[in-house]
Coordinates of C-alpha atoms and ligand atoms in Angstrom, one line a residue:
M180 CA 5.6 -31.2 -9.7
S181 CA 4.7 -33.7 -7.1
A182 CA 3.8 -37.3 -7.8
D183 CA 0.1 -37.1 -6.5
L184 CA -0.9 -34.8 -9.2
P185 CA -3.3 -36.3 -11.9
P186 CA -1.3 -37.2 -15.0
D187 CA -3.5 -35.3 -17.2
Q188 CA -2.1 -31.9 -16.2
P189 CA 0.0 -30.0 -18.7
P190 CA 3.2 -28.4 -17.2
E191 CA 2.5 -25.0 -15.9
P192 CA 4.8 -21.9 -16.1
T193 CA 5.7 -20.6 -12.7
G194 CA 6.5 -17.2 -13.8
D195 CA 4.1 -14.3 -14.5
P196 CA 3.4 -14.0 -18.3
S197 CA 0.9 -11.5 -19.4
A198 CA -2.7 -12.0 -18.5
D199 CA -3.6 -11.1 -22.3
G200 CA -5.7 -13.8 -23.8
P201 CA -9.0 -14.4 -25.3
P202 CA -11.7 -11.9 -24.3
R203 CA -13.3 -13.2 -21.2
G204 CA -16.7 -11.3 -21.1
H205 CA -18.4 -14.7 -20.8
V206 CA -16.6 -15.4 -17.4
A207 CA -18.2 -13.7 -14.4
A208 CA -16.4 -13.5 -11.0
I209 CA -17.7 -14.0 -7.4
V210 CA -15.1 -12.3 -4.8
M211 CA -16.0 -13.6 -1.4
A212 CA -15.4 -10.8 1.1
A213 CA -18.1 -11.1 3.6
G214 CA -16.2 -12.7 6.6
K215 CA -15.4 -10.9 9.6
G216 CA -11.7 -12.1 9.8
T217 CA -12.0 -13.2 13.3
R218 CA -8.4 -14.3 13.6
L219 CA -7.2 -10.8 12.9
R220 CA -8.8 -9.7 16.1
S221 CA -9.7 -6.2 14.6
D222 CA -12.7 -4.0 14.6
T223 CA -12.2 -3.5 10.9
A224 CA -13.4 -6.1 8.4
K225 CA -10.7 -8.2 7.2
V226 CA -10.7 -7.3 3.4
L227 CA -10.2 -3.6 4.4
H228 CA -6.8 -4.1 6.1
P229 CA -4.0 -2.5 4.0
V230 CA -1.1 -4.4 3.1
A231 CA 1.9 -2.9 1.1
G232 CA -0.2 0.1 0.3
R233 CA -3.6 -1.3 -0.7
S234 CA -6.4 -3.1 1.0
L235 CA -6.6 -6.9 0.7
L236 CA -9.8 -6.3 -1.4
H237 CA -8.2 -3.8 -3.8
H238 CA -5.3 -6.2 -4.4
V239 CA -7.6 -8.9 -5.5
L240 CA -9.7 -6.7 -7.5
G241 CA -6.5 -5.2 -9.0
V242 CA -5.7 -8.9 -10.1
L243 CA -9.0 -9.4 -11.7
A244 CA -9.1 -6.2 -13.6
P245 CA -6.9 -6.8 -16.5
L246 CA -8.5 -10.1 -17.3
G247 CA -11.3 -8.5 -19.1
L248 CA -14.1 -10.4 -17.2
G249 CA -17.7 -9.8 -17.4
R250 CA -19.4 -8.8 -14.1
I251 CA -17.4 -9.1 -10.9
V252 CA -19.7 -9.7 -7.8
V253 CA -18.2 -8.8 -4.5
V254 CA -20.0 -10.5 -1.8
V255 CA -20.0 -8.4 1.3
G256 CA -21.3 -9.0 4.9
H257 CA -19.2 -7.7 7.8
Q258 CA -19.3 -3.8 7.9
A259 CA -21.2 -4.4 4.6
D260 CA -21.6 -0.7 3.9
D261 CA -17.9 0.1 4.2
V262 CA -16.7 -2.9 2.2
A263 CA -19.3 -2.2 -0.6
A264 CA -18.3 1.4 -1.0
H265 CA -14.5 0.4 -1.0
A266 CA -15.4 -2.1 -3.7
R267 CA -16.8 0.5 -5.7
D268 CA -13.8 2.9 -5.0
S269 CA -11.7 0.4 -6.9
G270 CA -12.5 2.3 -10.1
L271 CA -13.6 -0.9 -12.0
D272 CA -17.0 -0.3 -13.9
N273 CA -18.1 -4.0 -13.8
V274 CA -18.0 -4.4 -10.0
V275 CA -21.3 -4.9 -8.2
T276 CA -21.8 -5.7 -4.7
V277 CA -24.4 -8.0 -2.9
V278 CA -24.9 -8.7 0.9
Q279 CA -24.4 -12.1 2.4
Q280 CA -26.2 -11.7 5.7
P281 CA -25.8 -13.6 8.1
Q282 CA -22.6 -15.6 6.7
H283 CA -23.3 -19.3 6.5
G284 CA -19.9 -20.1 4.8
T285 CA -18.2 -19.9 1.4
G286 CA -20.9 -22.1 -0.3
H287 CA -23.6 -19.7 0.9
A288 CA -21.4 -16.8 -0.4
V289 CA -21.3 -18.1 -3.7
E290 CA -25.1 -18.9 -3.8
V291 CA -25.7 -15.1 -2.7
G292 CA -23.1 -13.9 -5.4
L293 CA -24.8 -16.1 -8.0
S294 CA -28.1 -14.0 -7.4
A295 CA -26.3 -11.0 -9.3
I296 CA -25.2 -13.0 -12.2
D297 CA -27.7 -13.5 -14.9
A298 CA -25.7 -14.6 -17.9
A299 CA -22.1 -16.4 -18.0
D300 CA -20.7 -19.4 -19.3
K301 CA -18.2 -19.8 -16.4
V302 CA -17.9 -18.4 -13.1
L303 CA -14.7 -17.7 -11.4
V304 CA -14.8 -17.8 -7.5
V305 CA -12.0 -16.1 -5.5
N306 CA -11.3 -15.8 -1.7
G307 CA -11.1 -12.0 -1.0
D308 CA -8.1 -12.5 1.4
A309 CA -5.3 -13.6 -1.2
P310 CA -3.3 -10.5 -2.0
L311 CA -0.7 -12.2 -3.9
L312 CA -2.3 -14.0 -6.7
T313 CA -1.4 -12.8 -10.0
A314 CA -3.6 -12.2 -13.1
A315 CA -1.5 -14.7 -15.1
T316 CA -2.5 -17.5 -12.6
L317 CA -6.1 -16.4 -12.6
A318 CA -6.2 -16.3 -16.3
R319 CA -5.2 -20.2 -16.3
L320 CA -8.1 -20.8 -14.2
A321 CA -10.5 -18.6 -16.0
D322 CA -9.5 -20.0 -19.5
Q323 CA -10.7 -23.6 -18.6
P324 CA -13.2 -24.7 -21.2
V325 CA -16.8 -24.9 -20.9
G326 CA -17.6 -28.4 -19.3
T327 CA -14.5 -28.4 -17.2
S328 CA -14.2 -27.3 -13.6
A329 CA -11.0 -26.5 -11.8
I330 CA -9.6 -25.6 -8.5
L331 CA -6.3 -23.7 -7.8
S332 CA -3.7 -25.6 -5.7
T333 CA -0.3 -25.7 -4.7
E334 CA 2.1 -28.0 -2.7
L335 CA 3.0 -26.9 0.8
D336 CA 5.7 -28.3 3.0
D337 CA 3.6 -27.2 5.9
P338 CA -0.3 -27.4 4.9
T339 CA -1.6 -26.2 8.3
G340 CA -4.7 -24.3 8.0
Y341 CA -5.5 -25.1 4.4
G342 CA -8.1 -27.4 2.9
R343 CA -6.6 -30.6 1.5
I344 CA -7.1 -31.9 -2.0
V345 CA -8.0 -35.6 -1.5
R346 CA -7.4 -38.0 -4.6
D347 CA -8.0 -41.6 -5.3
A348 CA -5.1 -44.1 -6.0
D349 CA -4.7 -43.0 -9.7
G350 CA -4.5 -39.3 -8.6
A351 CA -8.1 -38.3 -9.8
V352 CA -9.5 -35.6 -7.6
L353 CA -12.1 -36.9 -5.2
G354 CA -12.9 -33.7 -3.2
V355 CA -11.6 -31.1 -0.6
V356 CA -11.5 -31.6 3.0
E357 CA -11.0 -28.8 5.5
E358 CA -8.2 -29.2 8.0
R359 CA -10.7 -29.6 10.8
D360 CA -12.5 -32.1 9.2
C361 CA -9.5 -34.2 8.0
T362 CA -8.8 -37.8 9.0
E363 CA -5.1 -38.4 10.4
E364 CA -4.3 -39.6 6.7
E365 CA -5.9 -36.7 5.0
R366 CA -3.9 -34.2 7.4
A367 CA -0.7 -35.4 5.7
I368 CA -1.6 -34.5 2.3
R369 CA 0.4 -31.4 1.2
S370 CA -1.6 -30.7 -1.8
V371 CA -3.7 -27.9 -0.8
N372 CA -6.7 -25.6 -1.8
G373 CA -5.7 -22.0 -2.7
G374 CA -9.4 -20.9 -2.4
M375 CA -10.0 -20.1 -6.3
Y376 CA -12.3 -22.0 -8.6
V377 CA -13.8 -22.0 -11.8
F378 CA -17.2 -23.4 -12.5
D379 CA -19.7 -23.8 -15.4
H380 CA -22.5 -21.2 -14.9
D381 CA -25.1 -23.9 -16.2
G382 CA -26.3 -25.9 -13.3
L383 CA -24.1 -24.2 -10.6
A384 CA -27.0 -22.8 -8.8
D385 CA -28.7 -26.2 -8.3
R386 CA -25.3 -27.7 -7.2
V387 CA -24.7 -24.8 -4.6
A388 CA -28.2 -25.3 -3.1
A389 CA -27.3 -29.1 -2.5
I390 CA -24.3 -27.9 -0.4
G391 CA -24.8 -29.2 3.2
T392 CA -23.4 -28.3 6.5
D393 CA -22.2 -31.6 7.3
N394 CA -18.7 -30.2 8.8
E395 CA -17.1 -29.3 12.1
Q396 CA -18.3 -25.7 11.6
G397 CA -21.7 -26.4 10.5
E398 CA -21.2 -24.0 7.6
R399 CA -21.7 -24.4 3.7
Y400 CA -18.4 -24.9 2.1
V401 CA -17.7 -23.9 -1.4
T402 CA -15.3 -26.7 -1.4
D403 CA -18.1 -29.2 -1.4
L404 CA -18.8 -28.5 -4.9
V405 CA -15.7 -30.4 -5.9
G406 CA -17.0 -33.6 -4.5
L407 CA -20.4 -32.9 -5.9
L408 CA -19.2 -32.6 -9.5
V409 CA -16.9 -35.6 -9.1
A410 CA -20.1 -37.5 -7.9
E411 CA -21.8 -36.4 -11.2
R412 CA -18.6 -37.8 -13.0
R413 CA -17.8 -34.2 -14.3
E414 CA -14.1 -33.3 -14.9
V415 CA -12.6 -31.2 -12.0
R416 CA -9.0 -30.1 -12.9
V417 CA -6.5 -29.1 -10.5
V418 CA -4.6 -26.0 -11.7
T419 CA -1.2 -25.3 -9.7
A420 CA 0.4 -22.0 -9.0
P421 CA 3.5 -21.0 -6.8
A422 CA 2.8 -21.3 -3.2
V423 CA 3.3 -17.6 -2.5
E424 CA 0.5 -16.7 -4.8
L425 CA -2.0 -18.6 -2.6
T426 CA -1.0 -17.2 0.8
G427 CA -4.3 -16.5 2.5
V428 CA -4.4 -13.8 5.1
N429 CA -6.1 -15.0 8.3
D430 CA -4.1 -13.3 11.1
R431 CA -1.6 -10.5 11.7
A432 CA 1.4 -12.6 11.1
Q433 CA 0.3 -13.8 7.6
L434 CA -0.7 -10.1 7.0
A435 CA 2.9 -9.0 7.6
R436 CA 4.4 -11.9 5.6
A437 CA 2.0 -11.0 2.7
G438 CA 3.3 -7.4 3.0
Q439 CA 6.9 -8.6 2.9
A440 CA 6.1 -10.7 -0.1
L441 CA 4.2 -8.1 -2.1
R442 CA 6.8 -5.4 -1.3
R443 CA 9.7 -7.7 -2.3
R444 CA 7.9 -8.6 -5.5
H445 CA 7.7 -4.8 -6.4
L446 CA 11.2 -4.3 -5.4
D447 CA 12.2 -7.1 -7.7
E448 CA 10.3 -5.6 -10.6
M449 CA 12.0 -2.1 -10.0
M450 CA 15.5 -3.6 -9.8
A451 CA 14.8 -5.4 -13.1
S452 CA 13.7 -2.1 -14.6
G453 CA 17.0 -0.4 -13.4
V454 CA 16.3 1.0 -10.1
T455 CA 19.2 0.7 -7.5
V456 CA 18.1 -0.6 -4.4
M457 CA 21.2 -1.0 -1.9
D458 CA 19.5 -3.3 0.4
P459 CA 16.1 -4.6 -0.4
E460 CA 15.8 -6.2 3.0
A461 CA 15.8 -2.8 4.5
T462 CA 13.7 -1.0 2.0
W463 CA 9.8 -0.6 2.3
I464 CA 8.2 0.5 -0.9
D465 CA 4.4 0.1 -1.4
V466 CA 3.1 -1.3 -4.7
T467 CA 1.5 2.1 -5.1
V468 CA 4.9 3.8 -5.5
D469 CA 6.6 4.4 -8.9
V470 CA 10.4 4.5 -9.1
E471 CA 12.0 5.4 -12.5
P472 CA 15.1 3.5 -13.8
D473 CA 18.4 4.9 -12.7
A474 CA 17.0 6.3 -9.3
T475 CA 18.7 5.0 -6.2
I476 CA 17.0 4.0 -3.2
L477 CA 19.3 3.8 0.1
P478 CA 18.5 1.6 3.3
G479 CA 15.9 2.4 5.6
C480 CA 13.4 4.2 3.5
L481 CA 9.7 3.8 3.7
L482 CA 7.9 5.0 0.4
T483 CA 4.1 5.1 0.4
G484 CA 0.9 6.4 -1.3
A485 CA 1.2 7.9 -4.6
T486 CA 4.9 8.7 -4.4
H487 CA 6.9 8.9 -7.5
V488 CA 10.7 9.1 -7.7
A489 CA 12.3 10.1 -11.0
A490 CA 15.4 9.0 -12.7
G491 CA 18.7 10.0 -11.3
A492 CA 17.2 11.0 -7.9
V493 CA 18.7 9.6 -4.7
V494 CA 16.5 8.9 -1.8
G495 CA 17.8 7.8 1.7
P496 CA 19.1 6.6 3.8
H497 CA 16.2 6.5 6.4
T498 CA 13.6 8.6 4.6
E499 CA 9.9 8.5 4.7
L500 CA 8.0 9.8 1.7
H501 CA 4.3 9.8 1.4
D502 CA 2.4 11.0 -1.7
T503 CA 5.6 12.8 -2.6
E504 CA 7.0 13.6 -6.2
V505 CA 10.9 13.6 -6.1
A506 CA 12.1 15.0 -9.6
A507 CA 15.2 13.9 -11.5
G508 CA 18.5 14.4 -9.9
A509 CA 17.0 15.3 -6.5
R510 CA 18.7 14.2 -3.3
V511 CA 16.6 13.4 -0.1
R512 CA 18.5 12.4 2.9
Q513 CA 17.2 11.3 6.4
S514 CA 14.0 13.2 5.9
V515 CA 10.2 12.9 6.3
C516 CA 8.0 14.2 3.3
D517 CA 4.3 14.2 3.3
T518 CA 2.5 15.4 0.2
V519 CA 5.4 17.5 -1.2
A520 CA 6.8 18.3 -4.6
I521 CA 10.6 18.2 -4.7
G522 CA 11.9 19.8 -7.9
P523 CA 14.7 18.7 -10.2
D524 CA 18.3 18.6 -8.6
A525 CA 16.8 19.9 -5.4
Q526 CA 18.3 18.9 -1.9
V527 CA 16.4 18.0 1.1
G528 CA 17.7 17.0 4.5
P529 CA 19.5 15.6 6.3
F530 CA 16.7 15.9 9.1
A531 CA 14.2 17.9 7.4
H532 CA 10.4 17.6 7.8
L533 CA 8.4 18.8 4.8
R534 CA 4.8 18.8 5.4
P535 CA 1.8 18.7 3.1
G536 CA 1.7 21.6 0.5
T537 CA 5.5 22.0 0.2
E538 CA 6.8 22.7 -3.3
L539 CA 10.6 23.1 -3.6
G540 CA 11.7 24.4 -6.9
P541 CA 14.5 23.3 -9.1
H542 CA 18.0 23.5 -7.4
G543 CA 16.3 24.5 -4.1
K544 CA 17.3 23.3 -0.8
V545 CA 15.8 22.7 2.7
G546 CA 18.4 21.4 5.0
A547 CA 19.0 20.3 8.4
F548 CA 16.4 20.8 10.9
A549 CA 14.0 22.9 8.9
E550 CA 10.3 22.4 8.8
T551 CA 8.0 23.5 5.8
K552 CA 4.3 23.4 5.2
N553 CA 2.1 24.9 2.6
A554 CA 5.1 26.5 1.2
T555 CA 6.2 27.3 -2.2
I556 CA 10.0 27.7 -2.5
G557 CA 11.4 28.9 -5.8
A558 CA 14.2 27.8 -7.9
R559 CA 17.6 28.0 -6.3
S560 CA 16.0 29.2 -2.9
K561 CA 17.7 27.8 0.2
V562 CA 16.4 27.3 3.5
P563 CA 19.6 25.5 4.8
H564 CA 19.1 25.1 8.6
L565 CA 17.0 25.5 11.6
S566 CA 14.1 27.3 9.9
Y567 CA 10.1 27.2 9.8
V568 CA 8.5 28.1 6.6
G569 CA 4.7 27.7 6.8
D570 CA 2.0 29.3 4.7
A571 CA 4.7 31.1 2.7
T572 CA 5.9 31.9 -0.9
L573 CA 9.4 32.3 -1.5
G574 CA 10.6 33.5 -4.8
E575 CA 13.5 32.4 -6.7
D576 CA 17.3 32.8 -5.4
V577 CA 15.9 33.7 -1.9
N578 CA 18.3 33.1 0.9
F579 CA 16.3 32.2 4.1
S580 CA 19.1 32.0 6.6
C581 CA 19.7 29.8 9.7
G582 CA 17.1 30.2 12.4
A583 CA 14.7 32.5 10.2
V584 CA 11.1 31.6 10.8
T585 CA 7.6 32.7 9.6
V586 CA 5.3 33.6 12.2
N587 CA 2.4 32.3 10.5
Y588 CA -0.1 31.8 13.4
D589 CA -1.5 34.7 15.6
G590 CA -3.3 32.4 18.0
F591 CA -6.4 32.4 16.0
D592 CA -5.7 32.4 12.3
K593 CA -2.9 31.6 9.7
H594 CA -1.5 34.3 7.6
H595 CA 0.7 34.3 4.5
T596 CA 4.4 35.3 4.2
T597 CA 5.9 36.5 0.9
V598 CA 9.5 36.8 0.1
E599 CA 10.1 38.0 -3.3
D600 CA 12.9 36.9 -5.8
G601 CA 16.5 37.5 -4.4
A602 CA 15.6 38.7 -1.1
F603 CA 18.0 37.9 1.7
V604 CA 16.6 37.2 5.1
G605 CA 19.1 37.3 7.8
C606 CA 19.8 34.6 10.6
D607 CA 17.1 34.5 13.4
T608 CA 14.5 36.7 11.8
M609 CA 10.8 36.5 12.7
L610 CA 8.6 37.2 9.6
V611 CA 5.4 38.1 11.3
A612 CA 2.5 37.4 8.7
P613 CA 1.0 38.7 6.8
V614 CA 3.9 40.2 5.6
T615 CA 6.0 40.7 2.4
V616 CA 9.7 41.1 1.8
G617 CA 10.3 42.8 -1.6
T618 CA 12.5 41.7 -4.4
G619 CA 16.2 41.9 -3.7
A620 CA 15.6 43.3 -0.2
F621 CA 17.7 42.6 2.8
V622 CA 16.5 41.9 6.5
A623 CA 19.2 42.3 9.1
A624 CA 19.9 39.2 11.3
G625 CA 17.7 39.0 14.5
S626 CA 15.0 41.3 13.1
T627 CA 11.3 40.8 14.0
V628 CA 9.8 42.1 10.8
T629 CA 6.1 43.1 11.2
E630 CA 5.9 45.4 8.2
D631 CA 6.4 45.1 4.6
V632 CA 10.0 45.5 3.3
P633 CA 9.9 47.4 0.0
P634 CA 12.1 45.9 -2.8
G635 CA 15.7 46.7 -2.7
A636 CA 15.4 47.9 0.9
L637 CA 17.3 47.0 4.1
A638 CA 15.0 46.4 7.1
I639 CA 16.6 46.4 10.6
A640 CA 14.0 45.7 13.4
R641 CA 15.8 45.0 16.7
A642 CA 17.5 47.1 19.4
R643 CA 20.7 49.0 18.5
Q644 CA 23.5 47.4 20.1
T645 CA 25.1 49.1 23.2
V646 CA 28.8 48.8 24.1
K647 CA 30.0 49.4 27.6
E648 CA 33.9 49.7 27.5
G649 CA 35.6 48.0 30.4
W650 CA 32.3 47.0 32.1
A651 CA 33.3 43.1 32.2
D652 CA 36.8 43.8 33.6
Q653 CA 35.5 46.1 36.2
R654 CA 32.7 43.5 37.3
R655 CA 35.3 40.7 37.7
A656 CA 37.5 43.0 39.8
E657 CA 34.8 44.1 42.1
H658 CA 33.8 40.2 42.4
D659 CA 37.4 39.4 43.3
A660 CA 37.6 42.1 46.0
D661 CA 34.6 40.9 47.8
Ligands
LIG945 C1 -10.7 -21.5 2.7 C2 -11.1 -22.8 2.0 C3 -9.9 -23.7 2.4 C4 -8.7 -23.0 1.7 C5 -8.4 -21.5 2.1 C6 -7.4 -20.9 1.3 C7 -13.5 -23.1 2.5 C8 -14.4 -23.7 3.4 N1 -12.2 -23.3 2.7 O1 -10.5 -21.5 4.0 O2 -10.1 -24.9 1.7 O3 -7.5 -24.0 1.9 O4 -9.7 -20.9 2.0 O5 -7.0 -19.7 1.7 O6 -13.7 -22.3 1.7 N2 -16.3 -15.7 3.3 C9 -17.6 -15.1 2.9 N3 -18.7 -15.6 3.5 C10 -18.7 -16.5 4.4 C11 -17.3 -16.9 4.9 C12 -16.4 -16.5 4.1 O7 -17.6 -14.2 2.2 O8 -19.7 -16.9 4.9 C13 -15.0 -15.1 2.7 C14 -14.1 -14.6 3.7 O9 -14.3 -13.1 3.9 C15 -12.6 -14.8 2.8 C16 -13.0 -16.0 2.0 O10 -14.5 -16.0 1.9 O11 -12.4 -13.9 2.1 C17 -12.4 -17.3 2.7 O12 -12.9 -17.5 3.9 P1 -12.0 -17.9 5.1 O13 -12.9 -18.1 6.4 O14 -10.8 -17.1 5.1 O15 -11.7 -19.3 4.6 P2 -10.3 -20.3 5.2 O16 -10.6 -20.8 6.5 O17 -9.2 -19.5 4.9
LIG946 CA1 -8.6 -17.4 4.4

């Protein structure tokens, strides 16, 4: 802990202990999410930008969720309707939204937010652009006793861009000064404002109303509350947190760094739980993805959405999975899968593309240069190479040989193909849908099948071979004579 922190601070844990604690129904929260995010240079409001699989706003709401707070007020402004709808999508039933229009600064955001809070002892105020916060850290802020305000802070070697926490000679907090309003001396302070605060609800509306606009931007800053409280001789504590947790996302470079840190944290948790990750630096797994202990993730994998990888499965190298279920013991190599269910001990790839609606059964296989879509492939059935299986149901123990394809599209509509249990579809077969190949039937290689094949039958649908004895030798002799 650095020397310029006030002496009354107890040592604080740097880990991430459980957010469990006293019930916090008496603590309301204001999430400030009305800003445009000018520095992102985007048409999309800042808090809607995704990072590591969730929007900035959902990261912050996800951190507030386990605290058991009273009402959570999300202050929206830019793209207010979209952001408000997105806040409601979080699934938290204690979230309400209020519109701040126009945006006169973070102090103004708190004023607007307070209009949606009738009863509370404490009000937790949170920047909407800090996705790396943890619930444990916010709990330490929320659990300050009534009569005490607090501001979350960290020490940065490079404090550029953050508000500085100014103290007197004894280390007592005097106030927060934004970088653009800093004197030369203040600019050198490395103790920064993380943008999270807790205040007593009692008297807060009056203090917020007293916030002026005497700063370089002419905005009303929430940070001025610190100076106002100090002037009233009220206690303002500084609660410290690991620097990474207070990373605010203002531009695209910070967005990328926040994503790296979030994914790394998620990977570390997975590895601690027993997942093998061969190279964490070359593995990109969103926080929404669940990987079970004893699964293995090889380098170059991008796992997103509601993907789940079960124990004993091996994924990668170089594989993209979105909203995909990989069952125990399955093996997925160098492939792309979107909205797919891969069964136990099944094999995918290398170089397969499994599109939405593919279900591959236990011990099934979709191999090299095969593409599937809206296809159910039964247990032990194999599509080993160079095939397209679209809008199809393959039963169990089907062999869908090299180059066989479903012809599912007639130029207007899509049609279904059914291949029943144990059927053998020879190489380079076209199954022109709608069509059914019955149980145990064979289709000769090179066939174009336009009519159903009965169970147990052989279908040959190609020109019969003609052999012209000596034709080639004669052709060559004529050529040499010319
Ligand atoms: C803010 C703090 C700064 C702190 C930093 C930490 C102020 C004045 N400064 O600066 O001391 O070091 O966070 O990351 O608060 N917002 C609104 N309405 C507004 C303006 C902003 O809802 O009128 C929201 C934004 O959407 C954002 C949050 O408030 O989620 C913070 O605003 P931002 O402009 O990012 O503040 P910083 O300049 O980062
Ligand atoms: Ca910010």
